[in-house]
PDB file of C-alpha atoms in Angstrom:
ATOM      1  CA  MET A 272    -123.626  32.131-176.071  1.00 47.00           C
ATOM      2  CA  ALA A 273    -120.861  30.064-173.998  1.00 47.00           C
ATOM      3  CA  SER A 274    -123.845  28.000-173.366  1.00 48.00           C
ATOM      4  CA  LYS A 275    -126.188  27.659-176.236  1.00 52.00           C
ATOM      5  CA  LEU A 276    -122.484  26.238-177.753  1.00 49.00           C
ATOM      6  CA  PHE A 277    -121.674  24.089-174.355  1.00 47.00           C
ATOM      7  CA  PRO A 278    -124.832  23.193-172.362  1.00 51.00           C
ATOM      8  CA  VAL A 279    -124.627  21.892-168.739  1.00 50.00           C
ATOM      9  CA  SER A 280    -127.731  20.294-167.066  1.00 51.00           C
ATOM     10  CA  ARG A 281    -128.533  20.452-164.115  1.00 54.00           C
ATOM     11  CA  ALA A 282    -126.881  17.226-162.466  1.00 50.00           C
ATOM     12  CA  THR A 283    -123.867  18.497-164.003  1.00 49.00           C
ATOM     13  CA  ARG A 284    -123.798  22.065-161.905  1.00 53.00           C
ATOM     14  CA  ALA A 285    -125.037  20.399-158.753  1.00 50.00           C
ATOM     15  CA  LEU A 286    -122.177  17.442-158.899  1.00 47.00           C
ATOM     16  CA  ARG A 287    -119.738  20.265-159.117  1.00 53.00           C
ATOM     17  CA  ARG A 288    -120.571  21.123-154.551  1.00 55.00           C
ATOM     18  CA  PHE A 289    -118.894  17.491-154.263  1.00 51.00           C
ATOM     19  CA  PRO A 290    -114.694  17.099-153.860  1.00 55.00           C
ATOM     20  CA  LEU A 291    -113.671  15.195-156.599  1.00 52.00           C
ATOM     21  CA  PRO A 292    -113.627  11.483-154.763  1.00 52.00           C
ATOM     22  CA  THR A 293    -109.488  10.233-153.749  1.00 51.00           C
ATOM     23  CA  PRO A 294    -107.416   9.887-154.707  1.00 52.00           C
ATOM     24  CA  TYR A 295    -106.366  11.743-157.779  1.00 47.00           C
ATOM     25  CA  ARG A 296    -104.747  12.543-160.322  1.00 50.00           C
ATOM     26  CA  SER A 297    -104.116  14.938-162.614  1.00 48.00           C
ATOM     27  CA  PHE A 298    -103.790  14.047-165.860  1.00 47.00           C
ATOM     28  CA  SER A 299    -100.521  15.772-167.695  1.00 47.00           C
ATOM     29  CA  ALA A 300     -98.925  15.213-171.725  1.00 52.00           C
ATOM     30  CA  ALA A 301     -95.490  15.548-170.016  1.00 50.00           C
ATOM     31  CA  PRO A 302     -92.284  15.747-172.918  1.00 51.00           C
ATOM     32  CA  GLN A 303     -91.093  11.891-173.167  1.00 50.00           C
ATOM     33  CA  ARG A 304     -88.182  11.855-170.865  1.00 49.00           C
ATOM     34  CA  SER A 305     -84.912  10.547-173.087  1.00 48.00           C
ATOM     35  CA  SER A 306     -82.743   8.351-171.350  1.00 46.00           C
ATOM     36  CA  ASP A 307     -80.521  10.216-168.820  1.00 46.00           C
ATOM     37  CA  VAL A 308     -76.864   7.710-170.197  1.00 48.00           C
ATOM     38  CA  LEU A 309     -77.645   9.831-173.114  1.00 50.00           C
ATOM     39  CA  MET A 310     -78.343  13.409-172.058  1.00 58.00           C
ATOM     40  CA  ILE A 311     -77.323  14.006-168.167  1.00 73.00           C
ATOM     41  CA  HIS A 312     -73.797  13.464-167.213  1.00 80.00           C
ATOM     42  CA  ARG A 313     -73.157  12.344-163.010  1.00 86.00           C
ATOM     43  CA  ASN A 314     -69.654  12.311-161.645  1.00 91.00           C
ATOM     44  CA  LYS A 315     -67.961   8.374-161.495  1.00 91.00           C
ATOM     45  CA  PRO A 316     -64.813   7.451-159.933  1.00 92.00           C
ATOM     46  CA  THR A 317     -63.468   6.702-163.607  1.00 91.00           C
ATOM     47  CA  ASN A 318     -65.312   9.570-165.292  1.00 91.00           C
ATOM     48  CA  ASN A 319     -65.104  13.187-164.231  1.00 91.00           C
ATOM     49  CA  PRO A 320     -63.653  16.847-164.813  1.00 90.00           C
ATOM     50  CA  SER A 321     -60.925  16.080-162.146  1.00 92.00           C
ATOM     51  CA  ILE A 322     -58.946  13.324-164.462  1.00 93.00           C
ATOM     52  CA  PRO A 323     -56.954  14.886-166.922  1.00 92.00           C
ATOM     53  CA  PHE A 324     -57.111  14.561-170.745  1.00 93.00           C
ATOM     54  CA  LYS A 325     -54.994  16.339-173.065  1.00 93.00           C
ATOM     55  CA  PHE A 326     -53.930  14.804-176.668  1.00 93.00           C
ATOM     56  CA  SER A 327     -50.490  12.995-176.847  1.00 95.00           C
ATOM     57  CA  ASP A 328     -48.655  14.446-179.306  1.00 95.00           C
ATOM     58  CA  GLN A 329     -48.253  11.969-181.938  1.00 95.00           C
ATOM     59  CA  ASN A 330     -52.432  12.952-182.171  1.00 94.00           C
ATOM     60  CA  LEU A 331     -51.939  16.390-181.520  1.00 93.00           C
ATOM     61  CA  LYS A 332     -49.384  16.325-185.417  1.00 94.00           C
ATOM     62  CA  LEU A 333     -52.879  14.120-186.432  1.00 94.00           C
ATOM     63  CA  VAL A 334     -55.130  16.785-184.915  1.00 92.00           C
ATOM     64  CA  ASP A 335     -53.710  19.420-187.480  1.00 92.00           C
ATOM     65  CA  GLU A 336     -54.580  17.353-189.817  1.00 93.00           C
ATOM     66  CA  ILE A 337     -57.221  16.797-189.924  1.00 92.00           C
ATOM     67  CA  LEU A 338     -58.429  21.060-189.192  1.00 90.00           C
ATOM     68  CA  LYS A 339     -56.678  21.343-192.397  1.00 91.00           C
ATOM     69  CA  ARG A 340     -59.466  19.726-194.376  1.00 92.00           C
ATOM     70  CA  TYR A 341     -61.766  21.916-192.587  1.00 88.00           C
ATOM     71  CA  PRO A 342     -62.490  25.812-194.391  1.00 86.00           C
ATOM     72  CA  PRO A 343     -61.333  29.031-191.609  1.00 82.00           C
ATOM     73  CA  GLN A 344     -65.320  29.189-191.254  1.00 77.00           C
ATOM     74  CA  TYR A 345     -66.629  26.128-190.658  1.00 80.00           C
ATOM     75  CA  LYS A 346     -63.541  24.499-188.298  1.00 83.00           C
ATOM     76  CA  LYS A 347     -66.395  23.292-185.702  1.00 80.00           C
ATOM     77  CA  GLY A 348     -67.378  20.595-188.177  1.00 85.00           C
ATOM     78  CA  ALA A 349     -63.489  18.325-187.121  1.00 89.00           C
ATOM     79  CA  VAL A 350     -65.597  17.699-184.131  1.00 89.00           C
ATOM     80  CA  MET A 351     -66.572  14.685-185.052  1.00 89.00           C
ATOM     81  CA  PRO A 352     -63.154  13.373-185.967  1.00 92.00           C
ATOM     82  CA  LEU A 353     -61.501  15.311-182.741  1.00 92.00           C
ATOM     83  CA  LEU A 354     -63.771  13.254-180.595  1.00 91.00           C
ATOM     84  CA  ASP A 355     -62.969  10.208-182.623  1.00 92.00           C
ATOM     85  CA  LEU A 356     -59.783  10.600-181.646  1.00 94.00           C
ATOM     86  CA  GLY A 357     -59.609  11.671-178.402  1.00 93.00           C
ATOM     87  CA  GLN A 358     -61.825   8.220-177.816  1.00 93.00           C
ATOM     88  CA  ARG A 359     -59.015   6.457-179.590  1.00 94.00           C
ATOM     89  CA  GLN A 360     -56.659   7.682-177.014  1.00 94.00           C
ATOM     90  CA  HIS A 361     -58.215   7.356-173.711  1.00 93.00           C
ATOM     91  CA  GLY A 362     -60.908   4.314-174.651  1.00 91.00           C
ATOM     92  CA  PHE A 363     -63.865   5.934-174.363  1.00 91.00           C
ATOM     93  CA  THR A 364     -65.498   8.866-174.646  1.00 88.00           C
ATOM     94  CA  SER A 365     -64.607  10.790-171.565  1.00 90.00           C
ATOM     95  CA  ILE A 366     -66.649  13.878-169.734  1.00 88.00           C
ATOM     96  CA  SER A 367     -62.687  15.699-169.882  1.00 91.00           C
ATOM     97  CA  VAL A 368     -61.721  14.725-173.464  1.00 90.00           C
ATOM     98  CA  MET A 369     -65.626  16.322-173.963  1.00 87.00           C
ATOM     99  CA  ASN A 370     -63.704  19.419-172.656  1.00 86.00           C
ATOM    100  CA  GLU A 371     -61.076  19.056-174.598  1.00 85.00           C
ATOM    101  CA  VAL A 372     -62.824  18.833-177.555  1.00 83.00           C
ATOM    102  CA  ALA A 373     -66.357  19.391-177.500  1.00 66.00           C
ATOM    103  CA  THR A 374     -69.025  20.441-174.858  1.00 57.00           C
ATOM    104  CA  PHE A 375     -71.831  17.546-175.844  1.00 51.00           C
ATOM    105  CA  TYR A 376     -72.310  14.847-178.543  1.00 57.00           C
ATOM    106  CA  THR A 377     -74.403  11.588-178.210  1.00 57.00           C
ATOM    107  CA  MET A 378     -72.723   9.281-180.951  1.00 67.00           C
ATOM    108  CA  TYR A 379     -69.312   7.896-178.319  1.00 77.00           C
ATOM    109  CA  ASN A 380     -68.971   5.937-175.502  1.00 82.00           C
ATOM    110  CA  ARG A 381     -69.707   7.816-172.566  1.00 78.00           C
ATOM    111  CA  ASP A 382     -68.042   5.489-170.247  1.00 84.00           C
ATOM    112  CA  PRO A 383     -65.072   2.732-170.079  1.00 89.00           C
ATOM    113  CA  VAL A 384     -65.570   0.319-172.260  1.00 91.00           C
ATOM    114  CA  GLY A 385     -63.850  -3.172-172.622  1.00 93.00           C
ATOM    115  CA  LYS A 386     -60.820  -4.530-175.060  1.00 94.00           C
ATOM    116  CA  TYR A 387     -63.690  -5.502-177.359  1.00 95.00           C
ATOM    117  CA  PHE A 388     -67.161  -3.711-177.999  1.00 94.00           C
ATOM    118  CA  LEU A 389     -69.243  -5.876-179.969  1.00 95.00           C
ATOM    119  CA  GLN A 390     -72.192  -3.925-181.448  1.00 94.00           C
ATOM    120  CA  ILE A 391     -75.092  -6.310-182.141  1.00 95.00           C
ATOM    121  CA  CYS A 392     -77.295  -5.461-185.428  1.00 94.00           C
ATOM    122  CA  THR A 393     -80.456  -6.055-184.562  1.00 93.00           C
ATOM    123  CA  THR A 394     -82.675  -4.253-187.184  1.00 92.00           C
ATOM    124  CA  THR A 395     -84.789  -6.143-189.661  1.00 92.00           C
ATOM    125  CA  PRO A 396     -82.717  -6.832-192.187  1.00 92.00           C
ATOM    126  CA  CYS A 397     -80.298  -8.996-189.588  1.00 93.00           C
ATOM    127  CA  GLN A 398     -83.616  -9.485-188.243  1.00 92.00           C
ATOM    128  CA  LEU A 399     -84.655 -11.655-191.644  1.00 93.00           C
ATOM    129  CA  GLY A 400     -81.228 -12.321-192.811  1.00 90.00           C
ATOM    130  CA  GLY A 401     -79.474 -15.978-192.618  1.00 90.00           C
ATOM    131  CA  CYS A 402     -80.229 -17.677-188.870  1.00 93.00           C
ATOM    132  CA  GLY A 403     -81.935 -13.927-187.373  1.00 94.00           C
ATOM    133  CA  SER A 404     -79.757 -11.576-184.862  1.00 95.00           C
ATOM    134  CA  ASP A 405     -81.843 -12.336-182.199  1.00 95.00           C
ATOM    135  CA  ALA A 406     -81.123 -15.570-182.737  1.00 96.00           C
ATOM    136  CA  ILE A 407     -76.812 -14.076-182.183  1.00 96.00           C
ATOM    137  CA  VAL A 408     -77.599 -12.217-179.778  1.00 97.00           C
ATOM    138  CA  LYS A 409     -79.259 -14.847-177.863  1.00 97.00           C
ATOM    139  CA  ALA A 410     -74.884 -16.528-178.222  1.00 97.00           C
ATOM    140  CA  ILE A 411     -73.612 -13.449-176.942  1.00 97.00           C
ATOM    141  CA  ASN A 412     -76.100 -13.565-173.880  1.00 97.00           C
ATOM    142  CA  GLU A 413     -74.746 -17.829-173.433  1.00 96.00           C
ATOM    143  CA  HIS A 414     -71.403 -16.932-173.864  1.00 96.00           C
ATOM    144  CA  LEU A 415     -70.385 -14.179-172.104  1.00 96.00           C
ATOM    145  CA  GLY A 416     -73.144 -14.771-169.688  1.00 96.00           C
ATOM    146  CA  ILE A 417     -74.017 -10.629-170.091  1.00 95.00           C
ATOM    147  CA  THR A 418     -76.662  -8.662-171.854  1.00 94.00           C
ATOM    148  CA  PRO A 419     -76.478  -6.022-174.252  1.00 93.00           C
ATOM    149  CA  GLY A 420     -75.274  -2.635-171.912  1.00 91.00           C
ATOM    150  CA  HIS A 421     -73.163  -4.683-169.957  1.00 94.00           C
ATOM    151  CA  THR A 422     -69.310  -5.446-169.658  1.00 95.00           C
ATOM    152  CA  THR A 423     -67.909  -8.629-169.357  1.00 96.00           C
ATOM    153  CA  LYS A 424     -66.575  -9.184-165.373  1.00 94.00           C
ATOM    154  CA  ASP A 425     -63.226  -9.541-166.714  1.00 94.00           C
ATOM    155  CA  GLY A 426     -63.140  -6.326-168.681  1.00 94.00           C
ATOM    156  CA  LEU A 427     -62.227  -7.516-172.591  1.00 96.00           C
ATOM    157  CA  PHE A 428     -65.867  -7.338-173.623  1.00 96.00           C
ATOM    158  CA  THR A 429     -68.746  -4.619-173.789  1.00 95.00           C
ATOM    159  CA  TYR A 430     -71.542  -5.685-175.729  1.00 93.00           C
ATOM    160  CA  ILE A 431     -74.649  -2.661-176.456  1.00 93.00           C
ATOM    161  CA  GLU A 432     -77.386  -3.665-179.840  1.00 92.00           C
ATOM    162  CA  VAL A 433     -77.535  -1.273-182.340  1.00 90.00           C
ATOM    163  CA  GLU A 434     -79.211   0.256-185.033  1.00 87.00           C
ATOM    164  CA  CYS A 435     -77.907  -0.956-188.846  1.00 90.00           C
ATOM    165  CA  LEU A 436     -75.071  -0.822-189.565  1.00 91.00           C
ATOM    166  CA  GLY A 437     -75.077  -1.028-193.443  1.00 90.00           C
ATOM    167  CA  ALA A 438     -73.911  -4.579-194.239  1.00 92.00           C
ATOM    168  CA  CYS A 439     -78.027  -5.637-194.829  1.00 92.00           C
ATOM    169  CA  VAL A 440     -77.194  -7.775-197.462  1.00 90.00           C
ATOM    170  CA  ASN A 441     -74.250 -10.783-195.051  1.00 92.00           C
ATOM    171  CA  ALA A 442     -76.452 -10.359-192.532  1.00 94.00           C
ATOM    172  CA  PRO A 443     -76.926 -11.097-188.972  1.00 96.00           C
ATOM    173  CA  MET A 444     -73.391  -9.235-188.129  1.00 95.00           C
ATOM    174  CA  VAL A 445     -72.207  -7.623-185.416  1.00 96.00           C
ATOM    175  CA  GLN A 446     -69.303  -4.719-185.389  1.00 95.00           C
ATOM    176  CA  ILE A 447     -66.659  -5.629-183.527  1.00 96.00           C
ATOM    177  CA  ASN A 448     -64.228  -2.573-182.461  1.00 93.00           C
ATOM    178  CA  ASP A 449     -63.501  -1.279-185.989  1.00 90.00           C
ATOM    179  CA  ASP A 450     -64.596  -4.816-188.383  1.00 94.00           C
ATOM    180  CA  TYR A 451     -67.648  -5.816-189.830  1.00 95.00           C
ATOM    181  CA  TYR A 452     -68.089  -9.851-189.304  1.00 96.00           C
ATOM    182  CA  GLU A 453     -70.981 -10.742-191.174  1.00 95.00           C
ATOM    183  CA  ASP A 454     -72.604 -13.877-191.593  1.00 95.00           C
ATOM    184  CA  LEU A 455     -72.467 -14.735-188.551  1.00 96.00           C
ATOM    185  CA  THR A 456     -74.253 -18.113-186.908  1.00 96.00           C
ATOM    186  CA  PRO A 457     -74.589 -18.947-183.518  1.00 96.00           C
ATOM    187  CA  GLU A 458     -72.404 -21.485-183.534  1.00 96.00           C
ATOM    188  CA  SER A 459     -69.147 -19.285-185.677  1.00 96.00           C
ATOM    189  CA  ILE A 460     -69.774 -16.135-183.127  1.00 96.00           C
ATOM    190  CA  LYS A 461     -69.396 -18.341-180.424  1.00 97.00           C
ATOM    191  CA  THR A 462     -65.907 -19.740-181.861  1.00 96.00           C
ATOM    192  CA  LEU A 463     -65.164 -15.284-182.967  1.00 96.00           C
ATOM    193  CA  LEU A 464     -65.959 -15.256-179.331  1.00 97.00           C
ATOM    194  CA  THR A 465     -63.554 -17.135-177.594  1.00 96.00           C
ATOM    195  CA  ALA A 466     -60.704 -16.687-180.078  1.00 95.00           C
ATOM    196  CA  LEU A 467     -61.745 -13.217-179.240  1.00 96.00           C
ATOM    197  CA  LYS A 468     -60.534 -13.975-175.604  1.00 95.00           C
ATOM    198  CA  GLU A 469     -57.366 -15.774-176.355  1.00 94.00           C
ATOM    199  CA  ALA A 470     -56.069 -13.771-178.317  1.00 93.00           C
ATOM    200  CA  ALA A 471     -55.906 -11.164-175.198  1.00 92.00           C
ATOM    201  CA  THR A 472     -54.380 -13.704-172.680  1.00 87.00           C
ATOM    202  CA  THR A 473     -52.241 -15.299-175.435  1.00 86.00           C
ATOM    203  CA  THR A 474     -49.916 -14.700-178.259  1.00 82.00           C
ATOM    204  CA  GLY A 475     -50.629 -15.940-181.268  1.00 83.00           C
ATOM    205  CA  THR A 476     -53.775 -16.856-180.945  1.00 85.00           C
ATOM    206  CA  LYS A 477     -56.044 -16.863-184.403  1.00 90.00           C
ATOM    207  CA  VAL A 478     -58.412 -14.296-184.911  1.00 92.00           C
ATOM    208  CA  PRO A 479     -61.153 -15.280-188.092  1.00 92.00           C
ATOM    209  CA  ALA A 480     -60.611 -12.565-190.050  1.00 93.00           C
ATOM    210  CA  PRO A 481     -63.046  -9.902-190.643  1.00 94.00           C
ATOM    211  CA  GLY A 482     -66.197  -9.804-193.586  1.00 93.00           C
ATOM    212  CA  PRO A 483     -68.497 -12.807-193.972  1.00 93.00           C
ATOM    213  CA  LEU A 484     -67.663 -16.252-191.932  1.00 93.00           C
ATOM    214  CA  THR A 485     -69.902 -18.469-194.409  1.00 88.00           C
ATOM    215  CA  GLY A 486     -66.603 -18.020-197.142  1.00 81.00           C
ATOM    216  CA  ARG A 487     -68.089 -15.893-199.406  1.00 83.00           C
ATOM    217  CA  ASP A 488     -65.861 -12.902-200.478  1.00 82.00           C
ATOM    218  CA  THR A 489     -67.911 -10.267-200.512  1.00 83.00           C
ATOM    219  CA  CYS A 490     -71.429 -10.007-201.064  1.00 82.00           C
ATOM    220  CA  GLU A 491     -71.491 -12.108-203.596  1.00 78.00           C
ATOM    221  CA  ASN A 492     -74.476 -15.206-203.738  1.00 78.00           C
ATOM    222  CA  SER A 493     -74.240 -17.865-202.034  1.00 68.00           C
ATOM    223  CA  ALA A 494     -75.243 -20.125-204.585  1.00 73.00           C
ATOM    224  CA  GLY A 495     -72.782 -18.682-206.389  1.00 73.00           C
ATOM    225  CA  LEU A 496     -73.483 -16.358-210.099  1.00 73.00           C
ATOM    226  CA  THR A 497     -77.019 -16.493-210.950  1.00 76.00           C
ATOM    227  CA  ASN A 498     -77.430 -13.597-212.845  1.00 74.00           C
ATOM    228  CA  LEU A 499     -75.945 -11.297-215.887  1.00 71.00           C
ATOM    229  CA  ILE A 500     -73.891 -13.888-216.732  1.00 72.00           C
ATOM    230  CA  GLU A 501     -74.914 -13.559-220.917  1.00 73.00           C
ATOM    231  CA  PRO A 502     -73.421 -12.392-222.691  1.00 68.00           C
ATOM    232  CA  VAL A 503     -69.806 -11.429-221.201  1.00 66.00           C
ATOM    233  CA  TRP A 504     -68.713  -8.185-220.781  1.00 64.00           C
ATOM    234  CA  ASN A 505     -66.194  -6.575-223.085  1.00 65.00           C
ATOM    235  CA  PRO A 506     -64.850  -3.374-223.892  1.00 61.00           C
ATOM    236  CA  GLU A 507     -65.387  -4.048-227.848  1.00 62.00           C
ATOM    237  CA  THR A 508     -68.481  -5.511-228.063  1.00 59.00           C
ATOM    238  CA  MET A 509     -70.323  -3.766-225.362  1.00 56.00           C
ATOM    239  CA  MET A 510     -69.255  -0.032-226.290  1.00 60.00           C
ATOM    240  CA  ARG A 511     -70.536   1.345-229.195  1.00 59.00           C
ATOM    241  CA  LYS A 512     -67.661   2.152-231.779  1.00 62.00           C
ATOM    242  CA  ASP A 513     -66.628   5.643-233.770  1.00 63.00           C
ATOM    243  CA  ASN A 514     -68.625   7.155-236.351  1.00 61.00           C
ATOM    244  CA  ALA A 515     -71.134   4.071-235.633  1.00 57.00           C
ATOM    245  CA  LEU A 516     -73.937   6.594-235.194  1.00 54.00           C
ATOM    246  CA  ASP A 517     -73.137   7.530-239.459  1.00 57.00           C
ATOM    247  CA  GLU A 518     -72.894   4.659-241.188  1.00 56.00           C
ATOM    248  CA  GLN A 519     -76.599   3.483-239.934  1.00 56.00           C
ATOM    249  CA  PRO A 520     -78.759   2.830-242.805  1.00 57.00           C
ATOM    250  CA  GLN A 521     -81.111   5.967-244.373  1.00 57.00           C
ATOM    251  CA  GLN A 522     -84.675   5.705-243.027  1.00 54.00           C
TER     252      GLN A 522
END
């Protein structure tokens, strides 16, 4: 039956007598290997289980407050804010922080980061918005002398690429620590980085306020209001009055 479904010629039988030519490498459909940085911990002088970590007294009070937000059967749900709290205290989510809070999570810094942690969004809206995120990446590379995934020699800046940060309308943008800086240009990002570096070493240095760096307040049209101009909204005119339906003429 098998021979009728898959006929084998004499030539094929003859070839079986001879070994396959060398070099020969078998085909393998092995699963894709994920990044070692995210999946595997390797002890380092700055990140190993022998370095102790305990929450400070102040943060222990915050731990109690955080745990109160979760029902008794869902206390494990507090792993995210607790890891964040540990990262804020220690500077990064070391293996000791993780051992104190949880066993594994990939969305935290597993190695030390600089005083200013830059996360540049390079997804489609930021690539298309304004001057485009590629121009911002190039400007950061030139100004800091590093590429994404690295820290400056002075330890001030760590710089990575990330997925969408949810400020698409003000693209291109970058998150620095907890702040969003939006509507960036190559010139404005360099000015911002210079100010941050000076602020780290000089008291009183003024750093641009977070938000759009083009002068607009939030995410309004940069050309001004262009729609929904008339009629002006007014609760008295836009809302139906009481008994309005009763006053409708009979059909």
